[in-house]
PDB file of C-alpha atoms in Angstrom:
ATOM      1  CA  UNK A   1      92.371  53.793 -23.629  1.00 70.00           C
ATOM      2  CA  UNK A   2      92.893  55.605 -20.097  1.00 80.00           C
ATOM      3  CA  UNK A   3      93.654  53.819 -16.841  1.00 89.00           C
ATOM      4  CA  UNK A   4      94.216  53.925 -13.381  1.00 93.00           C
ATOM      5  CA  UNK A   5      94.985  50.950 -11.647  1.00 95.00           C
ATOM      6  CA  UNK A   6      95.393  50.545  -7.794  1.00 96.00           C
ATOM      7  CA  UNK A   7      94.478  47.816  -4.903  1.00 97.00           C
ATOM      8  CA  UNK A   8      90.923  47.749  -4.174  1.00 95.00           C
ATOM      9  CA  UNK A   9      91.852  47.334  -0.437  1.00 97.00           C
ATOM     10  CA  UNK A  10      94.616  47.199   2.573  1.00 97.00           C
ATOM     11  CA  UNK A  11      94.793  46.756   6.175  1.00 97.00           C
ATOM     12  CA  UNK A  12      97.176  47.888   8.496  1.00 97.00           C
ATOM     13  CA  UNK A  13      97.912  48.307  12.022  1.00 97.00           C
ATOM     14  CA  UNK A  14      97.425  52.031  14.060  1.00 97.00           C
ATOM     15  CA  UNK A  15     101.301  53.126  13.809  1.00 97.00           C
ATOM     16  CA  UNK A  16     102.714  51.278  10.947  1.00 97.00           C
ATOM     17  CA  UNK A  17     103.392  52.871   7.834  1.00 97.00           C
ATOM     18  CA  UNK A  18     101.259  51.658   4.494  1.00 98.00           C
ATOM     19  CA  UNK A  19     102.227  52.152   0.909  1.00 98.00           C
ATOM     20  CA  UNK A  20      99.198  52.639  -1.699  1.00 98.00           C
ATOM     21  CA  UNK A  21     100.776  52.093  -5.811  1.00 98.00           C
ATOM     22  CA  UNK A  22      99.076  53.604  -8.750  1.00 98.00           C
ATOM     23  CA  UNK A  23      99.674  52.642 -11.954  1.00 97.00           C
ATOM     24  CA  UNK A  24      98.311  54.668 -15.207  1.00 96.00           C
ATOM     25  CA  UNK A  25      98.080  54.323 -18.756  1.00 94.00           C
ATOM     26  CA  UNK A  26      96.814  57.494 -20.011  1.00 88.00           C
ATOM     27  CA  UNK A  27      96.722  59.760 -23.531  1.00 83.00           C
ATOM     28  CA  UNK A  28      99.100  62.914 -22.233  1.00 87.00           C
ATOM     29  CA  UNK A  29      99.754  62.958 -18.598  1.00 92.00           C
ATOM     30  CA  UNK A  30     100.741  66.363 -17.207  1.00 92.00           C
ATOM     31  CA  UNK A  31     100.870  65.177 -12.978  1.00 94.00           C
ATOM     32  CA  UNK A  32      99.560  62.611 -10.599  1.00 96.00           C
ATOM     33  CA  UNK A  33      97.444  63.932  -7.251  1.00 96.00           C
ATOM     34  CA  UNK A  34      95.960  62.238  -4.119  1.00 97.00           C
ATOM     35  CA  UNK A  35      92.435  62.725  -2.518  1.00 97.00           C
ATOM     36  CA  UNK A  36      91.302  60.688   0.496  1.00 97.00           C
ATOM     37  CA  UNK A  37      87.664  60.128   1.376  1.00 95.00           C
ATOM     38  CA  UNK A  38      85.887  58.748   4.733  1.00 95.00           C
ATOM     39  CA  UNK A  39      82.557  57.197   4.350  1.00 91.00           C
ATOM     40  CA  UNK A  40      79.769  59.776   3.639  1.00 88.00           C
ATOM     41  CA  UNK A  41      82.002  62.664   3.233  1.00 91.00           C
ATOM     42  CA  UNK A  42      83.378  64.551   0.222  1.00 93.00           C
ATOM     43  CA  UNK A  43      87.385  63.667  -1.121  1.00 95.00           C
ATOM     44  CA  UNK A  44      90.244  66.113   0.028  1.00 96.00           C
ATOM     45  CA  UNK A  45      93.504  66.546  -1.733  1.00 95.00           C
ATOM     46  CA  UNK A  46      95.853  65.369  -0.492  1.00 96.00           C
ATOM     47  CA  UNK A  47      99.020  65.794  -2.764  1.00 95.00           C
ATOM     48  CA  UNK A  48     100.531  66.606  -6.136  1.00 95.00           C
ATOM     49  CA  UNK A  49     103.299  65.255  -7.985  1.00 96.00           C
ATOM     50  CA  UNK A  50     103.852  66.719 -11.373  1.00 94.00           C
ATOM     51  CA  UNK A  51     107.722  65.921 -11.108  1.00 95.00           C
ATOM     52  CA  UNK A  52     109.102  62.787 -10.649  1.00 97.00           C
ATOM     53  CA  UNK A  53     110.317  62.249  -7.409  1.00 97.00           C
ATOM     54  CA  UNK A  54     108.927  62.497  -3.816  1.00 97.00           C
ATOM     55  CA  UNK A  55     106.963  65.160  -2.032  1.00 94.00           C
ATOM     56  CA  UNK A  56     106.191  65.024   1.535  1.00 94.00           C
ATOM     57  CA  UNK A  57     103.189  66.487   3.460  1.00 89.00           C
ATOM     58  CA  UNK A  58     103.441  65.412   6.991  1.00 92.00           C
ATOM     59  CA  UNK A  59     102.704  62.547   7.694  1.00 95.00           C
ATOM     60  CA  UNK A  60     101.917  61.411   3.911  1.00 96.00           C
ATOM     61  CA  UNK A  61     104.259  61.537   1.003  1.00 97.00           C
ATOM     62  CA  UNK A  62     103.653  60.828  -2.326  1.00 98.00           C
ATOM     63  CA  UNK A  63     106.298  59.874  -5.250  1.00 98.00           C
ATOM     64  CA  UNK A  64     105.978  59.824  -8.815  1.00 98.00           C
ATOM     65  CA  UNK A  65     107.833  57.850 -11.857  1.00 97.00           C
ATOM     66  CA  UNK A  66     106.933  59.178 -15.130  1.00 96.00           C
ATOM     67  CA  UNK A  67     109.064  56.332 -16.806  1.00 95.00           C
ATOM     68  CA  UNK A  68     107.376  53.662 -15.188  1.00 96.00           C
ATOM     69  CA  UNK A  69     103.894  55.408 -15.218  1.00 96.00           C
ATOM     70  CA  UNK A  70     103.802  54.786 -11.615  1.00 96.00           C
ATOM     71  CA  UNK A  71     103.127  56.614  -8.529  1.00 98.00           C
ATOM     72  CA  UNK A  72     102.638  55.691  -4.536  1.00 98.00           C
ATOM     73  CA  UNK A  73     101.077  57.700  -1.437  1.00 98.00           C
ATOM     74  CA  UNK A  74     103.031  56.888   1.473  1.00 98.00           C
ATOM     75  CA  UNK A  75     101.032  56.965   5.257  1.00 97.00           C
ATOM     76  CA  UNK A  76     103.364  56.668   7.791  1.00 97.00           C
ATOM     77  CA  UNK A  77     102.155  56.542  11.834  1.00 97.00           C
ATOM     78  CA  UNK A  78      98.799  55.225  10.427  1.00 97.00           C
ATOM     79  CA  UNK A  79      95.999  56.054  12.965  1.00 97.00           C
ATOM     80  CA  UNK A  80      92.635  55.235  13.109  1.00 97.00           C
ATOM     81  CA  UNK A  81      91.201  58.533  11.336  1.00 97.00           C
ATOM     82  CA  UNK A  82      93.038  57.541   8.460  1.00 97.00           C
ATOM     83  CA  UNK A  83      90.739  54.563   7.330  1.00 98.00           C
ATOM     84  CA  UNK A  84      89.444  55.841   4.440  1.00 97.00           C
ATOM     85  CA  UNK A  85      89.675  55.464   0.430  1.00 96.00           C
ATOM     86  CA  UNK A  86      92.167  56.883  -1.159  1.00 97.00           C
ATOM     87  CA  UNK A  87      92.500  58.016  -5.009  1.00 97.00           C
ATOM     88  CA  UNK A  88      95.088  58.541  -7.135  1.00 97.00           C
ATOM     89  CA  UNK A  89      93.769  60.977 -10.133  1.00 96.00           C
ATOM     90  CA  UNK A  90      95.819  61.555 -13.525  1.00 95.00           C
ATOM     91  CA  UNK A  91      95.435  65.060 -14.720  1.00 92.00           C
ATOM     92  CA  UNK A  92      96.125  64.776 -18.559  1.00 89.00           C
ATOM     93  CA  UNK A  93      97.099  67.427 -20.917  1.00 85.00           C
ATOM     94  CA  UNK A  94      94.239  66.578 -23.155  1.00 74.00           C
ATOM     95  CA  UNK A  95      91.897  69.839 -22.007  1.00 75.00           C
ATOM     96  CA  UNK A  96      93.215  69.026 -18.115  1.00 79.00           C
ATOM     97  CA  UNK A  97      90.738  66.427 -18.003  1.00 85.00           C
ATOM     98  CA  UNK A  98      91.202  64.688 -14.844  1.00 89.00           C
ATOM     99  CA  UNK A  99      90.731  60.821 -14.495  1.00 91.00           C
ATOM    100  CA  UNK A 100      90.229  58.892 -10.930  1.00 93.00           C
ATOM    101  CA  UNK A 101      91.058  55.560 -10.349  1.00 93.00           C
ATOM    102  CA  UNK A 102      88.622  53.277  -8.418  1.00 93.00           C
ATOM    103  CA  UNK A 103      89.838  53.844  -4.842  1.00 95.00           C
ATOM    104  CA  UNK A 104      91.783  51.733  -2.385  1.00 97.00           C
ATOM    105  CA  UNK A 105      89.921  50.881   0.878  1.00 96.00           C
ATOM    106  CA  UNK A 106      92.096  51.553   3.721  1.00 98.00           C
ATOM    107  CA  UNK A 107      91.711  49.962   6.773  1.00 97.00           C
ATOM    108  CA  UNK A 108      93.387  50.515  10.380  1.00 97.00           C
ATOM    109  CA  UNK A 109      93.720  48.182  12.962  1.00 96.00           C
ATOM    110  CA  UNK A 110      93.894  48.664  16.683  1.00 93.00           C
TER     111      UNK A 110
ATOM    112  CA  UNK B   1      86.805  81.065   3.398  1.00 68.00           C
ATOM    113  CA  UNK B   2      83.869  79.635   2.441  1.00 84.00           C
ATOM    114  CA  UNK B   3      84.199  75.772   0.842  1.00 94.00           C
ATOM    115  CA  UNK B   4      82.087  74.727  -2.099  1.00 97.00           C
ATOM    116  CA  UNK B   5      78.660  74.361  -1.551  1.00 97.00           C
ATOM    117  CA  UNK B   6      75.723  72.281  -3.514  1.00 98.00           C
ATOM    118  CA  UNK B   7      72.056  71.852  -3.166  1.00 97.00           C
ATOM    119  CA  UNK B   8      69.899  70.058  -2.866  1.00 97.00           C
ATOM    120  CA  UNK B   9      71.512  67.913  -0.312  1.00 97.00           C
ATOM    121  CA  UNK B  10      69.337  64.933  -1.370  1.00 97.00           C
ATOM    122  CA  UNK B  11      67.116  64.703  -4.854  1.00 98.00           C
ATOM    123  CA  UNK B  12      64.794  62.087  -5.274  1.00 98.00           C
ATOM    124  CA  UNK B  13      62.863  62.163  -8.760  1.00 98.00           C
ATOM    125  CA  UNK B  14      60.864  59.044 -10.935  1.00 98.00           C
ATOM    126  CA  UNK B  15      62.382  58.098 -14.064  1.00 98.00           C
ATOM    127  CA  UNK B  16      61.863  60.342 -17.304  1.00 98.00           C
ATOM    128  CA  UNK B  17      61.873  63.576 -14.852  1.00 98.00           C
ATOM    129  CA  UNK B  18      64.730  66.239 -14.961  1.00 98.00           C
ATOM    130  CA  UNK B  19      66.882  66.644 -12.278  1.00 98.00           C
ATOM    131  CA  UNK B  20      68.922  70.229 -11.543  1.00 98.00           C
ATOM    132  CA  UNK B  21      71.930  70.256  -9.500  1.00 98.00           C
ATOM    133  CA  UNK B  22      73.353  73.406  -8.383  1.00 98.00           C
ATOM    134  CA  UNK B  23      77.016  74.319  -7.319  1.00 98.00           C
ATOM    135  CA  UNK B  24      78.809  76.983  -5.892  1.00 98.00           C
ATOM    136  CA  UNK B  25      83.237  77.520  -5.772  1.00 97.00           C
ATOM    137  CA  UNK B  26      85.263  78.543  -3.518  1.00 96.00           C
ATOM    138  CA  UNK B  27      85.611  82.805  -3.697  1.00 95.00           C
ATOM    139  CA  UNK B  28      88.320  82.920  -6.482  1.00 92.00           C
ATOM    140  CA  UNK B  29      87.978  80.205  -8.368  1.00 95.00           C
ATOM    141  CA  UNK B  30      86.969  79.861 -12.180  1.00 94.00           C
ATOM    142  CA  UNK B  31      86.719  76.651 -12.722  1.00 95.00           C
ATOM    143  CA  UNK B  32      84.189  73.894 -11.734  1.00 96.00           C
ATOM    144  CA  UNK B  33      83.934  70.451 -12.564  1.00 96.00           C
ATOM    145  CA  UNK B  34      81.082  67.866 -12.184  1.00 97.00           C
ATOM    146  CA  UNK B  35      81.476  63.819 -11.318  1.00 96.00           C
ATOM    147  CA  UNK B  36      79.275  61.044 -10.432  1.00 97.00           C
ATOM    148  CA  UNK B  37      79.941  58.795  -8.314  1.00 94.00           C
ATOM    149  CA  UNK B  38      78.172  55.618  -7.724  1.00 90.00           C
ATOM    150  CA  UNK B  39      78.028  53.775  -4.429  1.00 81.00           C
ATOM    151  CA  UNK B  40      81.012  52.666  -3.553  1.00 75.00           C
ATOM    152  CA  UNK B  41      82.984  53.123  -6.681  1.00 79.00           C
ATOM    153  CA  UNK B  42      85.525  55.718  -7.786  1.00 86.00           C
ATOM    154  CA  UNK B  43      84.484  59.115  -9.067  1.00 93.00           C
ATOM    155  CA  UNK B  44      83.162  59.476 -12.707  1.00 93.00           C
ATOM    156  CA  UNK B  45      84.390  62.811 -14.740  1.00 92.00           C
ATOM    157  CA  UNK B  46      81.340  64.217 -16.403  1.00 95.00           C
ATOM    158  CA  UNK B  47      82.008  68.116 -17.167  1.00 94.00           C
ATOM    159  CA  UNK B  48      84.219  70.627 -16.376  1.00 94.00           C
ATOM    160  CA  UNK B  49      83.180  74.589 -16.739  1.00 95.00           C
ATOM    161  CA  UNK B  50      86.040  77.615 -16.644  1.00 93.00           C
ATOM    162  CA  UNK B  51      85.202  81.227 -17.509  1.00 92.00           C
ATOM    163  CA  UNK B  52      81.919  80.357 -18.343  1.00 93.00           C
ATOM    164  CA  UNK B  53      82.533  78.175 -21.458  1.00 94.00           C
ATOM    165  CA  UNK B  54      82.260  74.087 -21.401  1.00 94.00           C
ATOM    166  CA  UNK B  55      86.500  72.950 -21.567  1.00 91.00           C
ATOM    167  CA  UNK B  56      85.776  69.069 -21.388  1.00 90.00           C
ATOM    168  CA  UNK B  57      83.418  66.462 -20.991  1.00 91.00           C
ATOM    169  CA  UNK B  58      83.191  62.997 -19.860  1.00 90.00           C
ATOM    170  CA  UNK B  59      82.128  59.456 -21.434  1.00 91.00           C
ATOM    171  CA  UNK B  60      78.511  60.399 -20.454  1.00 95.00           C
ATOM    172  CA  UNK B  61      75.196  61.008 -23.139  1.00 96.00           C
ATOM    173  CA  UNK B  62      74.231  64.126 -24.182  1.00 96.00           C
ATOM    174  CA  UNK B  63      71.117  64.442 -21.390  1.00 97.00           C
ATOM    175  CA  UNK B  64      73.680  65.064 -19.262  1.00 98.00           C
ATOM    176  CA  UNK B  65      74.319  68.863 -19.395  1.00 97.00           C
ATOM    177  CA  UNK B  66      74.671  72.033 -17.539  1.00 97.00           C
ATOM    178  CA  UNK B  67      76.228  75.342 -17.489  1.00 97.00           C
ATOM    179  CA  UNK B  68      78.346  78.049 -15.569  1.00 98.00           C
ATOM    180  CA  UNK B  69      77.154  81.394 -14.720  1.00 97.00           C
ATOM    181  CA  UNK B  70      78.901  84.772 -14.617  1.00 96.00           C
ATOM    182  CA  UNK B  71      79.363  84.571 -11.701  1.00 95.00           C
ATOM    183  CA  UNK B  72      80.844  81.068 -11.417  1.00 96.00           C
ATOM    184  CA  UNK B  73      78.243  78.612 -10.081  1.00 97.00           C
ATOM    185  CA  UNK B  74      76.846  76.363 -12.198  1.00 98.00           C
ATOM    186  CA  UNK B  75      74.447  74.052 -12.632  1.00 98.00           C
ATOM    187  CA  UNK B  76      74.159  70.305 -13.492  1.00 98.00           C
ATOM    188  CA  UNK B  77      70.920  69.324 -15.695  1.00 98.00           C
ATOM    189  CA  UNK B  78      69.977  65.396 -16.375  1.00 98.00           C
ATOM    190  CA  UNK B  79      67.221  65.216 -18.430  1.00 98.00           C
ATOM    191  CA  UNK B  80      65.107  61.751 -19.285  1.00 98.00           C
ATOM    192  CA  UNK B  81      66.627  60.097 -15.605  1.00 98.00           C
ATOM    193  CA  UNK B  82      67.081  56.675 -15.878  1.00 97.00           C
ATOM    194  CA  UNK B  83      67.358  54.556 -12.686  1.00 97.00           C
ATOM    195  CA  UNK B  84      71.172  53.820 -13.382  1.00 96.00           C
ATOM    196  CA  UNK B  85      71.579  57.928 -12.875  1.00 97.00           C
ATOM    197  CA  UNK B  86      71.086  57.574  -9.098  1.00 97.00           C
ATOM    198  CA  UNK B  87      74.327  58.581  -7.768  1.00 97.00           C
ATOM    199  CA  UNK B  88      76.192  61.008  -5.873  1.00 96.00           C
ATOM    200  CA  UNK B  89      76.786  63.999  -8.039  1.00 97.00           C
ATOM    201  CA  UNK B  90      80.103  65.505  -6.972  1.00 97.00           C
ATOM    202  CA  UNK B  91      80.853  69.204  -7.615  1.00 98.00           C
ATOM    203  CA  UNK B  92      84.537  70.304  -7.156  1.00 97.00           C
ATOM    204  CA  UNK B  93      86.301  74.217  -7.910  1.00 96.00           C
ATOM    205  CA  UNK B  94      89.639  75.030  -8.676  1.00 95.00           C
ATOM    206  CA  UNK B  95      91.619  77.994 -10.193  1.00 92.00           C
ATOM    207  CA  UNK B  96      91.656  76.147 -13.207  1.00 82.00           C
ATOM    208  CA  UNK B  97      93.660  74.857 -16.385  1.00 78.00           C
ATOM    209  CA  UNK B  98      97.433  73.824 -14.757  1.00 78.00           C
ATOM    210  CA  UNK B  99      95.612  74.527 -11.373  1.00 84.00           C
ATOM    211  CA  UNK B 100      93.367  71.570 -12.117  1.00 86.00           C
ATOM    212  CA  UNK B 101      95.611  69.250  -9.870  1.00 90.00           C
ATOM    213  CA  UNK B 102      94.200  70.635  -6.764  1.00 93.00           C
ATOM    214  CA  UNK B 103      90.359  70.290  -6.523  1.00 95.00           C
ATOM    215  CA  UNK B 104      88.289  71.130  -3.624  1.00 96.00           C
ATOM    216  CA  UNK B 105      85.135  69.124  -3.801  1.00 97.00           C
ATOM    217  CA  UNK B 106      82.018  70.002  -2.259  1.00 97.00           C
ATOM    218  CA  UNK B 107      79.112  67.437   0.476  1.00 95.00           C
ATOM    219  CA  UNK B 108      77.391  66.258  -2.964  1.00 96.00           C
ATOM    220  CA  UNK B 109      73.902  65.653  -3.944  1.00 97.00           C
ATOM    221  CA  UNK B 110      72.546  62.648  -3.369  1.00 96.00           C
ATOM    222  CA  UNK B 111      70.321  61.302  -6.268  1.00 97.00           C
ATOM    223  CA  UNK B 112      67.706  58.616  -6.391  1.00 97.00           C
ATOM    224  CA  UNK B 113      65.717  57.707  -9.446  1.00 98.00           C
ATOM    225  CA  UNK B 114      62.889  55.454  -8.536  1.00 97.00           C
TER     226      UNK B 114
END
Protein backbone atom coordinates (compact mmCIF):
# COMPACT_ATOMS: atom_id res chain seq x y z
CA UNK A 1 0.00 0.00 0.00
CA UNK A 2 0.85 3.91 -0.12
CA UNK A 3 1.38 6.11 2.92
CA UNK A 4 2.01 9.26 4.31
CA UNK A 5 2.35 9.59 7.81
CA UNK A 6 2.76 12.91 9.80
CA UNK A 7 1.49 14.52 13.33
CA UNK A 8 -2.03 15.43 13.22
CA UNK A 9 -1.11 18.60 15.25
CA UNK A 10 1.65 21.08 16.96
CA UNK A 11 1.82 24.18 18.86
CA UNK A 12 4.38 26.57 19.10
CA UNK A 13 5.23 29.90 20.26
CA UNK A 14 5.34 33.29 17.67
CA UNK A 15 9.34 33.21 17.08
CA UNK A 16 10.41 29.75 17.77
CA UNK A 17 11.27 27.49 15.14
CA UNK A 18 8.92 24.12 14.59
CA UNK A 19 9.89 20.98 12.81
CA UNK A 20 6.93 19.02 10.90
CA UNK A 21 8.34 14.93 9.92
CA UNK A 22 6.84 12.99 7.13
CA UNK A 23 7.24 9.63 6.77
CA UNK A 24 6.14 7.58 3.43
CA UNK A 25 5.80 4.22 2.26
CA UNK A 26 5.01 4.45 -1.28
CA UNK A 27 5.20 2.16 -4.78
CA UNK A 28 8.05 4.43 -6.79
CA UNK A 29 8.76 7.71 -5.25
CA UNK A 30 10.27 10.27 -7.63
CA UNK A 31 10.29 13.65 -4.81
CA UNK A 32 8.65 14.89 -1.69
CA UNK A 33 6.81 18.63 -1.79
CA UNK A 34 5.14 20.92 0.82
CA UNK A 35 1.75 22.85 0.58
CA UNK A 36 0.38 24.87 3.50
CA UNK A 37 -3.29 25.72 3.89
CA UNK A 38 -5.20 28.37 6.27
CA UNK A 39 -8.73 27.65 7.08
CA UNK A 40 -11.11 28.25 4.10
CA UNK A 41 -8.47 28.87 1.61
CA UNK A 42 -6.88 26.77 -1.14
CA UNK A 43 -3.07 24.89 -0.37
CA UNK A 44 0.14 26.70 -1.73
CA UNK A 45 3.40 25.02 -2.41
CA UNK A 46 5.56 25.50 -0.54
CA UNK A 47 8.72 23.36 -1.44
CA UNK A 48 10.28 20.49 -3.35
CA UNK A 49 12.78 18.05 -2.52
CA UNK A 50 13.50 15.50 -5.16
CA UNK A 51 17.21 15.13 -3.82
CA UNK A 52 18.10 14.18 -0.62
CA UNK A 53 19.28 16.83 1.35
CA UNK A 54 18.00 20.31 2.41
CA UNK A 55 16.49 23.16 0.48
CA UNK A 56 15.76 26.42 1.96
CA UNK A 57 13.05 28.99 1.03
CA UNK A 58 13.19 31.76 3.48
CA UNK A 59 12.04 31.31 6.26
CA UNK A 60 11.03 27.46 5.63
CA UNK A 61 13.32 24.68 4.64
CA UNK A 62 12.56 21.40 3.84
CA UNK A 63 14.98 18.15 3.85
CA UNK A 64 14.60 14.90 2.39
CA UNK A 65 16.09 11.19 3.18
CA UNK A 66 15.34 8.81 0.52
CA UNK A 67 16.99 5.97 2.68
CA UNK A 68 14.95 6.50 5.54
CA UNK A 69 11.77 7.44 3.49
CA UNK A 70 11.64 10.49 5.51
CA UNK A 71 11.30 14.09 5.04
CA UNK A 72 10.75 17.40 7.44
CA UNK A 73 9.56 21.15 6.69
CA UNK A 74 11.41 23.33 8.87
CA UNK A 75 9.51 26.97 10.08
CA UNK A 76 11.81 28.98 11.69
CA UNK A 77 10.66 32.71 13.30
CA UNK A 78 7.12 31.16 13.48
CA UNK A 79 4.52 34.02 13.40
CA UNK A 80 1.08 34.08 13.76
CA UNK A 81 0.13 33.90 9.86
CA UNK A 82 1.75 30.73 9.82
CA UNK A 83 -0.99 28.68 11.75
CA UNK A 84 -2.13 26.66 9.25
CA UNK A 85 -2.02 22.83 7.98
CA UNK A 86 0.63 21.76 6.37
CA UNK A 87 1.07 18.68 3.82
CA UNK A 88 3.67 16.75 2.81
CA UNK A 89 2.68 15.10 -0.79
CA UNK A 90 4.74 12.08 -2.43
CA UNK A 91 4.87 12.42 -6.13
CA UNK A 92 5.45 8.76 -7.35
CA UNK A 93 6.77 7.60 -10.59
CA UNK A 94 3.78 5.43 -11.11
CA UNK A 95 1.98 7.97 -13.89
CA UNK A 96 3.22 11.09 -11.39
CA UNK A 97 0.38 10.34 -9.32
CA UNK A 98 0.63 12.49 -6.40
CA UNK A 99 -0.41 11.28 -2.83
CA UNK A 100 -1.14 13.80 0.31
CA UNK A 101 -0.82 12.93 3.66
CA UNK A 102 -3.54 13.96 6.20
CA UNK A 103 -2.19 17.35 7.31
CA UNK A 104 -0.55 18.60 10.47
CA UNK A 105 -2.46 21.38 12.33
CA UNK A 106 -0.16 24.07 13.17
CA UNK A 107 -0.74 26.25 15.81
CA UNK A 108 1.06 29.63 17.00
CA UNK A 109 1.08 31.03 20.21
CA UNK A 110 1.39 34.60 21.32
CA UNK B 1 -0.95 36.05 -14.31
CA UNK B 2 -4.08 34.83 -13.79
CA UNK B 3 -4.37 31.79 -10.91
CA UNK B 4 -6.66 28.85 -11.45
CA UNK B 5 -10.09 29.46 -11.34
CA UNK B 6 -13.34 27.06 -10.65
CA UNK B 7 -17.02 27.48 -10.60
CA UNK B 8 -19.42 27.20 -9.14
CA UNK B 9 -18.11 28.54 -5.95
CA UNK B 10 -20.73 26.55 -3.98
CA UNK B 11 -23.01 23.45 -5.48
CA UNK B 12 -25.71 22.19 -3.60
CA UNK B 13 -27.66 19.18 -5.34
CA UNK B 14 -30.14 16.10 -3.68
CA UNK B 15 -28.84 12.75 -3.91
CA UNK B 16 -29.07 10.73 -7.33
CA UNK B 17 -28.53 14.27 -9.24
CA UNK B 18 -25.30 15.02 -11.32
CA UNK B 19 -23.07 17.47 -10.30
CA UNK B 20 -20.50 19.43 -12.97
CA UNK B 21 -17.49 21.07 -11.77
CA UNK B 22 -15.59 23.25 -13.97
CA UNK B 23 -11.82 24.31 -13.88
CA UNK B 24 -9.62 26.54 -15.47
CA UNK B 25 -5.16 26.53 -15.32
CA UNK B 26 -2.97 28.84 -15.06
CA UNK B 27 -1.98 30.37 -18.94
CA UNK B 28 0.67 27.67 -19.82
CA UNK B 29 -0.11 24.88 -18.19
CA UNK B 30 -1.22 21.34 -19.57
CA UNK B 31 -1.96 19.57 -16.92
CA UNK B 32 -4.86 19.56 -14.36
CA UNK B 33 -5.65 17.44 -11.62
CA UNK B 34 -8.85 16.96 -9.51
CA UNK B 35 -9.06 16.10 -5.45
CA UNK B 36 -11.64 15.96 -2.87
CA UNK B 37 -11.28 16.93 0.12
CA UNK B 38 -13.50 16.33 2.99
CA UNK B 39 -13.87 18.61 5.99
CA UNK B 40 -11.07 18.73 7.74
CA UNK B 41 -9.10 15.91 6.31
CA UNK B 42 -6.22 15.75 3.84
CA UNK B 43 -6.76 16.03 0.11
CA UNK B 44 -8.07 12.95 -1.87
CA UNK B 45 -6.39 12.35 -5.56
CA UNK B 46 -9.21 11.63 -7.90
CA UNK B 47 -7.98 12.45 -11.65
CA UNK B 48 -5.40 14.01 -13.31
CA UNK B 49 -5.84 15.35 -17.17
CA UNK B 50 -2.55 16.44 -19.49
CA UNK B 51 -2.85 17.16 -23.21
CA UNK B 52 -6.24 16.30 -23.20
CA UNK B 53 -6.01 12.54 -22.42
CA UNK B 54 -6.90 10.96 -18.74
CA UNK B 55 -2.88 10.03 -17.23
CA UNK B 56 -4.18 8.69 -13.74
CA UNK B 57 -6.90 8.18 -11.54
CA UNK B 58 -7.63 7.84 -7.97
CA UNK B 59 -9.24 5.06 -5.56
CA UNK B 60 -12.65 6.61 -6.48
CA UNK B 61 -15.88 4.66 -8.57
CA UNK B 62 -16.38 5.04 -11.93
CA UNK B 63 -19.37 7.95 -11.49
CA UNK B 64 -16.70 9.94 -10.84
CA UNK B 65 -15.50 11.30 -14.24
CA UNK B 66 -14.65 14.24 -16.30
CA UNK B 67 -12.61 15.50 -19.07
CA UNK B 68 -10.08 18.18 -20.45
CA UNK B 69 -10.74 20.39 -23.28
CA UNK B 70 -8.50 21.71 -26.06
CA UNK B 71 -8.02 24.25 -24.62
CA UNK B 72 -7.08 22.99 -21.15
CA UNK B 73 -10.00 23.42 -18.72
CA UNK B 74 -11.76 20.69 -17.74
CA UNK B 75 -14.48 19.55 -16.15
CA UNK B 76 -15.35 17.28 -13.15
CA UNK B 77 -18.73 15.12 -13.59
CA UNK B 78 -20.27 12.99 -10.45
CA UNK B 79 -23.05 11.26 -11.49
CA UNK B 80 -25.68 9.24 -8.98
CA UNK B 81 -24.37 11.82 -5.79
CA UNK B 82 -24.44 10.16 -2.75
CA UNK B 83 -24.43 12.20 0.51
CA UNK B 84 -20.78 10.98 1.39
CA UNK B 85 -19.75 13.06 -2.06
CA UNK B 86 -20.23 16.40 -0.26
CA UNK B 87 -16.86 17.77 -0.20
CA UNK B 88 -14.62 20.34 -1.37
CA UNK B 89 -13.61 19.52 -4.88
CA UNK B 90 -10.09 20.84 -5.37
CA UNK B 91 -8.80 21.69 -8.88
CA UNK B 92 -4.99 22.27 -9.20
CA UNK B 93 -2.66 23.02 -12.81
CA UNK B 94 0.74 22.39 -13.42
CA UNK B 95 3.12 22.05 -16.46
CA UNK B 96 2.83 18.55 -16.02
CA UNK B 97 4.57 14.98 -15.89
CA UNK B 98 8.17 15.76 -13.80
CA UNK B 99 6.53 19.27 -13.29
CA UNK B 100 3.85 17.58 -11.22
CA UNK B 101 5.76 18.52 -7.91
CA UNK B 102 4.62 22.02 -8.07
CA UNK B 103 0.78 22.39 -8.17
CA UNK B 104 -1.10 25.54 -8.01
CA UNK B 105 -4.52 24.81 -6.69
CA UNK B 106 -7.44 26.81 -7.26
CA UNK B 107 -10.66 28.49 -4.20
CA UNK B 108 -12.59 25.01 -4.77
CA UNK B 109 -16.15 24.14 -5.08
CA UNK B 110 -17.93 23.56 -2.31
CA UNK B 111 -20.38 20.54 -2.57
CA UNK B 112 -23.37 19.55 -0.54
CA UNK B 113 -25.52 16.55 -1.23
CA UNK B 114 -28.65 16.69 0.81
Amino acid sequence: GQSLEQPSEVTAVEGAIVQINCTYQTSGFYGLSWYQQHDGGAPTFLSYNGLDGLEETGRFSSFLSRSDSYGYLLLQELQMKDSASYFCAVLTTGGFKTIFGAGTRLFVKA
Amino acid sequence: EAGVTQSPTHLIKTRGQQATLRCSPISGHTSVYWYQQALGLGLQFLLWYDEGEERNRGNFPPRFSGRQFPNYSSELNVNALELEDSALYLCASSRGGTFSYEQYFGPGTRLTVT
